PDB file of N, CA and C in Angstrom:
ATOM      1  N   MET A 102     -65.013 -60.610 -85.326  1.00 47.00           N
ATOM      2  CA  MET A 102     -64.996 -60.644 -83.879  1.00 47.00           C
ATOM      3  C   MET A 102     -63.681 -60.029 -83.390  1.00 47.00           C
ATOM      4  N   GLN A 103     -63.813 -59.109 -82.462  1.00 49.00           N
ATOM      5  CA  GLN A 103     -62.642 -58.420 -81.933  1.00 49.00           C
ATOM      6  C   GLN A 103     -62.211 -59.079 -80.632  1.00 49.00           C
ATOM      7  N   THR A 104     -60.927 -59.321 -80.506  1.00 49.00           N
ATOM      8  CA  THR A 104     -60.417 -59.887 -79.261  1.00 49.00           C
ATOM      9  C   THR A 104     -59.740 -58.786 -78.468  1.00 49.00           C
ATOM     10  N   TYR A 105     -59.866 -58.860 -77.195  1.00 48.00           N
ATOM     11  CA  TYR A 105     -59.272 -57.868 -76.310  1.00 48.00           C
ATOM     12  C   TYR A 105     -58.093 -58.480 -75.583  1.00 48.00           C
ATOM     13  N   LYS A 106     -57.042 -57.736 -75.547  1.00 49.00           N
ATOM     14  CA  LYS A 106     -55.845 -58.170 -74.842  1.00 49.00           C
ATOM     15  C   LYS A 106     -56.049 -57.948 -73.342  1.00 49.00           C
ATOM     16  N   ASN A 107     -55.730 -58.936 -72.572  1.00 47.00           N
ATOM     17  CA  ASN A 107     -55.863 -58.817 -71.121  1.00 47.00           C
ATOM     18  C   ASN A 107     -54.659 -58.046 -70.592  1.00 47.00           C
ATOM     19  N   THR A 108     -54.866 -56.771 -70.281  1.00 48.00           N
ATOM     20  CA  THR A 108     -53.773 -55.947 -69.778  1.00 48.00           C
ATOM     21  C   THR A 108     -54.060 -55.538 -68.342  1.00 48.00           C
ATOM     22  N   THR A 109     -53.014 -55.335 -67.602  1.00 57.00           N
ATOM     23  CA  THR A 109     -53.163 -54.836 -66.233  1.00 57.00           C
ATOM     24  C   THR A 109     -52.413 -53.522 -66.134  1.00 57.00           C
ATOM     25  N   ASP A 110     -53.004 -52.615 -65.441  1.00 66.00           N
ATOM     26  CA  ASP A 110     -52.381 -51.312 -65.237  1.00 66.00           C
ATOM     27  C   ASP A 110     -51.257 -51.470 -64.218  1.00 66.00           C
ATOM     28  N   SER A 111     -50.085 -50.986 -64.563  1.00 76.00           N
ATOM     29  CA  SER A 111     -48.932 -51.142 -63.670  1.00 76.00           C
ATOM     30  C   SER A 111     -49.121 -50.433 -62.331  1.00 76.00           C
ATOM     31  N   ALA A 112     -50.026 -49.475 -62.263  1.00 74.00           N
ATOM     32  CA  ALA A 112     -50.283 -48.770 -61.005  1.00 74.00           C
ATOM     33  C   ALA A 112     -50.929 -49.686 -59.974  1.00 74.00           C
ATOM     34  N   PHE A 113     -51.527 -50.781 -60.430  1.00 83.00           N
ATOM     35  CA  PHE A 113     -52.214 -51.689 -59.514  1.00 83.00           C
ATOM     36  C   PHE A 113     -51.489 -53.012 -59.349  1.00 83.00           C
ATOM     37  N   ASN A 114     -50.191 -53.008 -59.607  1.00 91.00           N
ATOM     38  CA  ASN A 114     -49.352 -54.162 -59.314  1.00 91.00           C
ATOM     39  C   ASN A 114     -48.809 -54.012 -57.904  1.00 91.00           C
ATOM     40  N   TRP A 115     -48.635 -55.125 -57.200  1.00 92.00           N
ATOM     41  CA  TRP A 115     -48.055 -55.091 -55.858  1.00 92.00           C
ATOM     42  C   TRP A 115     -46.558 -54.879 -55.971  1.00 92.00           C
ATOM     43  N   ILE A 116     -46.029 -53.964 -55.169  1.00 90.00           N
ATOM     44  CA  ILE A 116     -44.585 -53.735 -55.127  1.00 90.00           C
ATOM     45  C   ILE A 116     -44.107 -53.840 -53.676  1.00 90.00           C
ATOM     46  N   THR A 117     -42.900 -54.306 -53.505  1.00 89.00           N
ATOM     47  CA  THR A 117     -42.313 -54.418 -52.170  1.00 89.00           C
ATOM     48  C   THR A 117     -41.759 -53.059 -51.767  1.00 89.00           C
ATOM     49  N   ILE A 118     -42.218 -52.578 -50.622  1.00 88.00           N
ATOM     50  CA  ILE A 118     -41.749 -51.268 -50.160  1.00 88.00           C
ATOM     51  C   ILE A 118     -40.875 -51.355 -48.923  1.00 88.00           C
ATOM     52  N   TYR A 119     -40.899 -52.515 -48.254  1.00 87.00           N
ATOM     53  CA  TYR A 119     -40.134 -52.635 -47.020  1.00 87.00           C
ATOM     54  C   TYR A 119     -39.784 -54.092 -46.777  1.00 87.00           C
ATOM     55  N   LYS A 120     -38.543 -54.351 -46.417  1.00 87.00           N
ATOM     56  CA  LYS A 120     -38.109 -55.695 -46.031  1.00 87.00           C
ATOM     57  C   LYS A 120     -37.802 -55.656 -44.542  1.00 87.00           C
ATOM     58  N   ALA A 121     -38.564 -56.418 -43.799  1.00 87.00           N
ATOM     59  CA  ALA A 121     -38.450 -56.416 -42.345  1.00 87.00           C
ATOM     60  C   ALA A 121     -37.453 -57.453 -41.862  1.00 87.00           C
ATOM     61  N   ALA A 122     -36.954 -57.231 -40.665  1.00 82.00           N
ATOM     62  CA  ALA A 122     -36.019 -58.171 -40.051  1.00 82.00           C
ATOM     63  C   ALA A 122     -36.733 -59.430 -39.566  1.00 82.00           C
ATOM     64  N   ASN A 123     -38.015 -59.274 -39.176  1.00 83.00           N
ATOM     65  CA  ASN A 123     -38.783 -60.414 -38.678  1.00 83.00           C
ATOM     66  C   ASN A 123     -40.278 -60.128 -38.827  1.00 83.00           C
ATOM     67  N   THR A 124     -41.083 -61.104 -38.458  1.00 86.00           N
ATOM     68  CA  THR A 124     -42.530 -60.992 -38.593  1.00 86.00           C
ATOM     69  C   THR A 124     -43.109 -59.885 -37.717  1.00 86.00           C
ATOM     70  N   LEU A 125     -42.592 -59.721 -36.526  1.00 87.00           N
ATOM     71  CA  LEU A 125     -43.083 -58.683 -35.618  1.00 87.00           C
ATOM     72  C   LEU A 125     -42.902 -57.294 -36.224  1.00 87.00           C
ATOM     73  N   GLU A 126     -41.709 -57.015 -36.714  1.00 87.00           N
ATOM     74  CA  GLU A 126     -41.447 -55.720 -37.343  1.00 87.00           C
ATOM     75  C   GLU A 126     -42.356 -55.508 -38.554  1.00 87.00           C
ATOM     76  N   ALA A 127     -42.544 -56.547 -39.346  1.00 90.00           N
ATOM     77  CA  ALA A 127     -43.399 -56.443 -40.534  1.00 90.00           C
ATOM     78  C   ALA A 127     -44.829 -56.086 -40.166  1.00 90.00           C
ATOM     79  N   ASN A 128     -45.339 -56.687 -39.112  1.00 91.00           N
ATOM     80  CA  ASN A 128     -46.722 -56.407 -38.717  1.00 91.00           C
ATOM     81  C   ASN A 128     -46.878 -55.030 -38.083  1.00 91.00           C
ATOM     82  N   ILE A 129     -45.848 -54.524 -37.443  1.00 89.00           N
ATOM     83  CA  ILE A 129     -45.896 -53.156 -36.918  1.00 89.00           C
ATOM     84  C   ILE A 129     -45.970 -52.164 -38.075  1.00 89.00           C
ATOM     85  N   VAL A 130     -45.127 -52.352 -39.073  1.00 88.00           N
ATOM     86  CA  VAL A 130     -45.141 -51.474 -40.244  1.00 88.00           C
ATOM     87  C   VAL A 130     -46.463 -51.601 -40.992  1.00 88.00           C
ATOM     88  N   LYS A 131     -46.968 -52.812 -41.112  1.00 91.00           N
ATOM     89  CA  LYS A 131     -48.261 -53.037 -41.773  1.00 91.00           C
ATOM     90  C   LYS A 131     -49.373 -52.262 -41.058  1.00 91.00           C
ATOM     91  N   GLY A 132     -49.369 -52.295 -39.729  1.00 90.00           N
ATOM     92  CA  GLY A 132     -50.366 -51.559 -38.955  1.00 90.00           C
ATOM     93  C   GLY A 132     -50.299 -50.060 -39.187  1.00 90.00           C
ATOM     94  N   LEU A 133     -49.090 -49.517 -39.272  1.00 86.00           N
ATOM     95  CA  LEU A 133     -48.928 -48.086 -39.540  1.00 86.00           C
ATOM     96  C   LEU A 133     -49.459 -47.710 -40.919  1.00 86.00           C
ATOM     97  N   ILE A 134     -49.184 -48.562 -41.889  1.00 89.00           N
ATOM     98  CA  ILE A 134     -49.655 -48.287 -43.244  1.00 89.00           C
ATOM     99  C   ILE A 134     -51.177 -48.365 -43.306  1.00 89.00           C
ATOM    100  N   GLN A 135     -51.747 -49.408 -42.704  1.00 90.00           N
ATOM    101  CA  GLN A 135     -53.204 -49.571 -42.719  1.00 90.00           C
ATOM    102  C   GLN A 135     -53.914 -48.487 -41.918  1.00 90.00           C
ATOM    103  N   ALA A 136     -53.258 -47.927 -40.903  1.00 86.00           N
ATOM    104  CA  ALA A 136     -53.854 -46.832 -40.132  1.00 86.00           C
ATOM    105  C   ALA A 136     -54.098 -45.612 -41.007  1.00 86.00           C
ATOM    106  N   GLY A 137     -53.324 -45.485 -42.064  1.00 84.00           N
ATOM    107  CA  GLY A 137     -53.511 -44.390 -43.009  1.00 84.00           C
ATOM    108  C   GLY A 137     -54.482 -44.720 -44.122  1.00 84.00           C
ATOM    109  N   GLY A 138     -55.147 -45.876 -44.025  1.00 89.00           N
ATOM    110  CA  GLY A 138     -56.144 -46.254 -45.021  1.00 89.00           C
ATOM    111  C   GLY A 138     -55.563 -46.827 -46.305  1.00 89.00           C
ATOM    112  N   ILE A 139     -54.329 -47.321 -46.241  1.00 90.00           N
ATOM    113  CA  ILE A 139     -53.681 -47.881 -47.422  1.00 90.00           C
ATOM    114  C   ILE A 139     -53.646 -49.398 -47.292  1.00 90.00           C
ATOM    115  N   GLU A 140     -54.154 -50.074 -48.312  1.00 92.00           N
ATOM    116  CA  GLU A 140     -54.156 -51.530 -48.310  1.00 92.00           C
ATOM    117  C   GLU A 140     -52.731 -52.051 -48.508  1.00 92.00           C
ATOM    118  N   CYS A 141     -52.359 -53.037 -47.715  1.00 93.00           N
ATOM    119  CA  CYS A 141     -51.025 -53.635 -47.849  1.00 93.00           C
ATOM    120  C   CYS A 141     -51.098 -55.094 -47.424  1.00 93.00           C
ATOM    121  N   LYS A 142     -50.015 -55.804 -47.698  1.00 94.00           N
ATOM    122  CA  LYS A 142     -49.961 -57.205 -47.284  1.00 94.00           C
ATOM    123  C   LYS A 142     -48.541 -57.576 -46.885  1.00 94.00           C
ATOM    124  N   VAL A 143     -48.460 -58.574 -46.003  1.00 94.00           N
ATOM    125  CA  VAL A 143     -47.180 -59.107 -45.561  1.00 94.00           C
ATOM    126  C   VAL A 143     -46.905 -60.351 -46.397  1.00 94.00           C
ATOM    127  N   VAL A 144     -45.715 -60.416 -46.977  1.00 91.00           N
ATOM    128  CA  VAL A 144     -45.329 -61.550 -47.818  1.00 91.00           C
ATOM    129  C   VAL A 144     -44.165 -62.272 -47.157  1.00 91.00           C
ATOM    130  N   GLY A 145     -44.221 -63.596 -47.111  1.00 86.00           N
ATOM    131  CA  GLY A 145     -43.133 -64.394 -46.554  1.00 86.00           C
ATOM    132  C   GLY A 145     -43.235 -64.637 -45.068  1.00 86.00           C
ATOM    133  N   GLU A 146     -44.369 -64.306 -44.499  1.00 83.00           N
ATOM    134  CA  GLU A 146     -44.541 -64.424 -43.048  1.00 83.00           C
ATOM    135  C   GLU A 146     -44.388 -65.877 -42.572  1.00 83.00           C
ATOM    136  N   MET A 147     -44.930 -66.802 -43.307  1.00 78.00           N
ATOM    137  CA  MET A 147     -44.873 -68.207 -42.903  1.00 78.00           C
ATOM    138  C   MET A 147     -43.508 -68.848 -43.145  1.00 78.00           C
ATOM    139  N   LEU A 148     -42.676 -68.208 -43.951  1.00 70.00           N
ATOM    140  CA  LEU A 148     -41.362 -68.770 -44.251  1.00 70.00           C
ATOM    141  C   LEU A 148     -40.400 -68.656 -43.078  1.00 70.00           C
ATOM    142  N   GLN A 149     -40.698 -67.787 -42.112  1.00 66.00           N
ATOM    143  CA  GLN A 149     -39.820 -67.611 -40.952  1.00 66.00           C
ATOM    144  C   GLN A 149     -39.671 -68.905 -40.157  1.00 66.00           C
ATOM    145  N   GLY A 150     -40.700 -69.735 -40.158  1.00 66.00           N
ATOM    146  CA  GLY A 150     -40.639 -71.004 -39.439  1.00 66.00           C
ATOM    147  C   GLY A 150     -39.742 -72.032 -40.105  1.00 66.00           C
ATOM    148  N   ALA A 151     -39.367 -71.785 -41.341  1.00 64.00           N
ATOM    149  CA  ALA A 151     -38.553 -72.739 -42.083  1.00 64.00           C
ATOM    150  C   ALA A 151     -37.077 -72.336 -42.132  1.00 64.00           C
ATOM    151  N   LEU A 152     -36.688 -71.323 -41.378  1.00 63.00           N
ATOM    152  CA  LEU A 152     -35.280 -70.916 -41.379  1.00 63.00           C
ATOM    153  C   LEU A 152     -34.395 -72.093 -40.982  1.00 63.00           C
ATOM    154  N   GLY A 153     -33.345 -72.275 -41.708  1.00 66.00           N
ATOM    155  CA  GLY A 153     -32.476 -73.421 -41.504  1.00 66.00           C
ATOM    156  C   GLY A 153     -32.744 -74.481 -42.557  1.00 66.00           C
ATOM    157  N   GLU A 154     -34.016 -74.631 -42.907  1.00 71.00           N
ATOM    158  CA  GLU A 154     -34.397 -75.550 -43.972  1.00 71.00           C
ATOM    159  C   GLU A 154     -34.228 -74.885 -45.334  1.00 71.00           C
ATOM    160  N   ILE A 155     -34.512 -73.601 -45.363  1.00 70.00           N
ATOM    161  CA  ILE A 155     -34.328 -72.825 -46.595  1.00 70.00           C
ATOM    162  C   ILE A 155     -33.362 -71.682 -46.309  1.00 70.00           C
ATOM    163  N   PRO A 156     -32.695 -71.173 -47.321  1.00 69.00           N
ATOM    164  CA  PRO A 156     -31.742 -70.081 -47.102  1.00 69.00           C
ATOM    165  C   PRO A 156     -32.402 -68.842 -46.506  1.00 69.00           C
ATOM    166  N   PHE A 157     -31.632 -68.131 -45.687  1.00 66.00           N
ATOM    167  CA  PHE A 157     -32.148 -66.947 -45.001  1.00 66.00           C
ATOM    168  C   PHE A 157     -32.681 -65.899 -45.967  1.00 66.00           C
ATOM    169  N   ASP A 158     -31.962 -65.659 -47.069  1.00 67.00           N
ATOM    170  CA  ASP A 158     -32.385 -64.617 -48.009  1.00 67.00           C
ATOM    171  C   ASP A 158     -33.698 -64.945 -48.712  1.00 67.00           C
ATOM    172  N   GLN A 159     -34.109 -66.198 -48.694  1.00 68.00           N
ATOM    173  CA  GLN A 159     -35.380 -66.578 -49.300  1.00 68.00           C
ATOM    174  C   GLN A 159     -36.517 -66.593 -48.290  1.00 68.00           C
ATOM    175  N   ALA A 160     -36.206 -66.359 -47.031  1.00 71.00           N
ATOM    176  CA  ALA A 160     -37.217 -66.370 -45.975  1.00 71.00           C
ATOM    177  C   ALA A 160     -37.462 -64.976 -45.418  1.00 71.00           C
ATOM    178  N   GLN A 161     -37.159 -63.962 -46.197  1.00 83.00           N
ATOM    179  CA  GLN A 161     -37.372 -62.594 -45.714  1.00 83.00           C
ATOM    180  C   GLN A 161     -38.852 -62.230 -45.717  1.00 83.00           C
ATOM    181  N   VAL A 162     -39.218 -61.426 -44.751  1.00 88.00           N
ATOM    182  CA  VAL A 162     -40.581 -60.926 -44.632  1.00 88.00           C
ATOM    183  C   VAL A 162     -40.606 -59.528 -45.231  1.00 88.00           C
ATOM    184  N   SER A 163     -41.566 -59.270 -46.092  1.00 89.00           N
ATOM    185  CA  SER A 163     -41.644 -57.949 -46.711  1.00 89.00           C
ATOM    186  C   SER A 163     -43.082 -57.440 -46.729  1.00 89.00           C
ATOM    187  N   ILE A 164     -43.201 -56.133 -46.902  1.00 92.00           N
ATOM    188  CA  ILE A 164     -44.494 -55.466 -46.987  1.00 92.00           C
ATOM    189  C   ILE A 164     -44.691 -55.026 -48.428  1.00 92.00           C
ATOM    190  N   GLN A 165     -45.884 -55.272 -48.957  1.00 92.00           N
ATOM    191  CA  GLN A 165     -46.195 -54.861 -50.319  1.00 92.00           C
ATOM    192  C   GLN A 165     -47.439 -53.976 -50.330  1.00 92.00           C
ATOM    193  N   VAL A 166     -47.418 -52.983 -51.220  1.00 92.00           N
ATOM    194  CA  VAL A 166     -48.560 -52.107 -51.468  1.00 92.00           C
ATOM    195  C   VAL A 166     -48.735 -51.990 -52.977  1.00 92.00           C
ATOM    196  N   TYR A 167     -49.891 -51.462 -53.386  1.00 91.00           N
ATOM    197  CA  TYR A 167     -50.074 -51.176 -54.805  1.00 91.00           C
ATOM    198  C   TYR A 167     -49.097 -50.075 -55.214  1.00 91.00           C
ATOM    199  N   ALA A 168     -48.569 -50.181 -56.424  1.00 88.00           N
ATOM    200  CA  ALA A 168     -47.580 -49.221 -56.915  1.00 88.00           C
ATOM    201  C   ALA A 168     -48.089 -47.782 -56.815  1.00 88.00           C
ATOM    202  N   ILE A 169     -49.357 -47.578 -57.044  1.00 88.00           N
ATOM    203  CA  ILE A 169     -49.945 -46.235 -57.023  1.00 88.00           C
ATOM    204  C   ILE A 169     -49.935 -45.630 -55.616  1.00 88.00           C
ATOM    205  N   LYS A 170     -49.802 -46.467 -54.598  1.00 87.00           N
ATOM    206  CA  LYS A 170     -49.835 -46.001 -53.201  1.00 87.00           C
ATOM    207  C   LYS A 170     -48.440 -45.852 -52.595  1.00 87.00           C
ATOM    208  N   ARG A 171     -47.403 -45.945 -53.394  1.00 84.00           N
ATOM    209  CA  ARG A 171     -46.026 -45.897 -52.888  1.00 84.00           C
ATOM    210  C   ARG A 171     -45.720 -44.589 -52.150  1.00 84.00           C
ATOM    211  N   ALA A 172     -45.987 -43.464 -52.760  1.00 82.00           N
ATOM    212  CA  ALA A 172     -45.679 -42.167 -52.138  1.00 82.00           C
ATOM    213  C   ALA A 172     -46.537 -41.893 -50.898  1.00 82.00           C
ATOM    214  N   PRO A 173     -47.876 -42.087 -50.948  1.00 80.00           N
ATOM    215  CA  PRO A 173     -48.666 -41.852 -49.728  1.00 80.00           C
ATOM    216  C   PRO A 173     -48.256 -42.784 -48.585  1.00 80.00           C
ATOM    217  N   CYS A 174     -47.807 -43.966 -48.918  1.00 77.00           N
ATOM    218  CA  CYS A 174     -47.363 -44.923 -47.911  1.00 77.00           C
ATOM    219  C   CYS A 174     -46.122 -44.399 -47.191  1.00 77.00           C
ATOM    220  N   ALA A 175     -45.236 -43.773 -47.909  1.00 71.00           N
ATOM    221  CA  ALA A 175     -44.015 -43.232 -47.310  1.00 71.00           C
ATOM    222  C   ALA A 175     -44.342 -42.164 -46.276  1.00 71.00           C
ATOM    223  N   THR A 176     -45.412 -41.418 -46.492  1.00 68.00           N
ATOM    224  CA  THR A 176     -45.833 -40.401 -45.535  1.00 68.00           C
ATOM    225  C   THR A 176     -46.236 -41.054 -44.219  1.00 68.00           C
ATOM    226  N   ASN A 177     -46.985 -42.151 -44.299  1.00 65.00           N
ATOM    227  CA  ASN A 177     -47.393 -42.874 -43.091  1.00 65.00           C
ATOM    228  C   ASN A 177     -46.206 -43.473 -42.371  1.00 65.00           C
ATOM    229  N   ILE A 178     -45.320 -44.096 -43.112  1.00 66.00           N
ATOM    230  CA  ILE A 178     -44.165 -44.735 -42.504  1.00 66.00           C
ATOM    231  C   ILE A 178     -43.237 -43.695 -41.881  1.00 66.00           C
ATOM    232  N   GLY A 179     -43.280 -42.469 -42.383  1.00 64.00           N
ATOM    233  CA  GLY A 179     -42.444 -41.402 -41.860  1.00 64.00           C
ATOM    234  C   GLY A 179     -42.704 -41.079 -40.405  1.00 64.00           C
ATOM    235  N   LYS A 180     -43.799 -41.586 -39.856  1.00 61.00           N
ATOM    236  CA  LYS A 180     -44.128 -41.354 -38.457  1.00 61.00           C
ATOM    237  C   LYS A 180     -43.287 -42.204 -37.509  1.00 61.00           C
ATOM    238  N   LEU A 181     -42.608 -43.195 -38.053  1.00 58.00           N
ATOM    239  CA  LEU A 181     -41.745 -44.034 -37.219  1.00 58.00           C
ATOM    240  C   LEU A 181     -40.512 -43.261 -36.784  1.00 58.00           C
ATOM    241  N   SER A 182     -39.917 -43.660 -35.712  1.00 44.00           N
ATOM    242  CA  SER A 182     -38.686 -43.001 -35.262  1.00 44.00           C
ATOM    243  C   SER A 182     -37.537 -43.240 -36.229  1.00 44.00           C
ATOM    244  N   ALA A 183     -37.568 -44.340 -36.951  1.00 52.00           N
ATOM    245  CA  ALA A 183     -36.516 -44.662 -37.927  1.00 52.00           C
ATOM    246  C   ALA A 183     -36.948 -44.247 -39.326  1.00 52.00           C
ATOM    247  N   SER A 184     -37.667 -43.149 -39.419  1.00 51.00           N
ATOM    248  CA  SER A 184     -38.263 -42.756 -40.694  1.00 51.00           C
ATOM    249  C   SER A 184     -37.228 -42.532 -41.794  1.00 51.00           C
ATOM    250  N   LYS A 185     -36.050 -42.022 -41.462  1.00 54.00           N
ATOM    251  CA  LYS A 185     -35.038 -41.774 -42.485  1.00 54.00           C
ATOM    252  C   LYS A 185     -34.615 -43.079 -43.153  1.00 54.00           C
ATOM    253  N   THR A 186     -34.429 -44.113 -42.354  1.00 59.00           N
ATOM    254  CA  THR A 186     -34.037 -45.407 -42.899  1.00 59.00           C
ATOM    255  C   THR A 186     -35.131 -45.972 -43.788  1.00 59.00           C
ATOM    256  N   ILE A 187     -36.357 -45.923 -43.317  1.00 56.00           N
ATOM    257  CA  ILE A 187     -37.470 -46.480 -44.077  1.00 56.00           C
ATOM    258  C   ILE A 187     -37.719 -45.668 -45.339  1.00 56.00           C
ATOM    259  N   ARG A 188     -37.678 -44.337 -45.241  1.00 53.00           N
ATOM    260  CA  ARG A 188     -37.889 -43.516 -46.419  1.00 53.00           C
ATOM    261  C   ARG A 188     -36.801 -43.780 -47.465  1.00 53.00           C
ATOM    262  N   SER A 189     -35.589 -44.052 -47.023  1.00 58.00           N
ATOM    263  CA  SER A 189     -34.525 -44.337 -47.984  1.00 58.00           C
ATOM    264  C   SER A 189     -34.758 -45.692 -48.650  1.00 58.00           C
ATOM    265  N   ARG A 190     -35.309 -46.651 -47.906  1.00 58.00           N
ATOM    266  CA  ARG A 190     -35.650 -47.940 -48.497  1.00 58.00           C
ATOM    267  C   ARG A 190     -36.740 -47.790 -49.545  1.00 58.00           C
ATOM    268  N   LEU A 191     -37.603 -46.808 -49.350  1.00 56.00           N
ATOM    269  CA  LEU A 191     -38.670 -46.551 -50.327  1.00 56.00           C
ATOM    270  C   LEU A 191     -38.158 -45.743 -51.520  1.00 56.00           C
ATOM    271  N   GLY A 192     -36.969 -45.212 -51.399  1.00 57.00           N
ATOM    272  CA  GLY A 192     -36.419 -44.408 -52.473  1.00 57.00           C
ATOM    273  C   GLY A 192     -36.987 -43.004 -52.489  1.00 57.00           C
ATOM    274  N   LEU A 193     -37.456 -42.522 -51.326  1.00 52.00           N
ATOM    275  CA  LEU A 193     -38.102 -41.207 -51.262  1.00 52.00           C
ATOM    276  C   LEU A 193     -37.363 -40.222 -50.371  1.00 52.00           C
ATOM    277  N   SER A 194     -36.143 -40.502 -49.991  1.00 51.00           N
ATOM    278  CA  SER A 194     -35.430 -39.590 -49.090  1.00 51.00           C
ATOM    279  C   SER A 194     -34.834 -38.418 -49.816  1.00 51.00           C
TER     280      SER A 194
END
């Protein structure tokens, strides 16, 4: 009997591409990414209500996409007026 190792392709792991200042900014960026047909998610959104109870650096809101979508996502985010800052955060400037 042959056993198969459960492996996951690294291209389909979620990676953080943007750390937002607050929930509003995160959802604006999420909308821009989704407008380009790229699946993404907001992480840490509910932690904003616990600021003061937990350290600020642990309550950051971030946007995650699949690793394989990193470069196409940067193209969508480039439409923002602060595109240079965001592209540099993505490591694509």
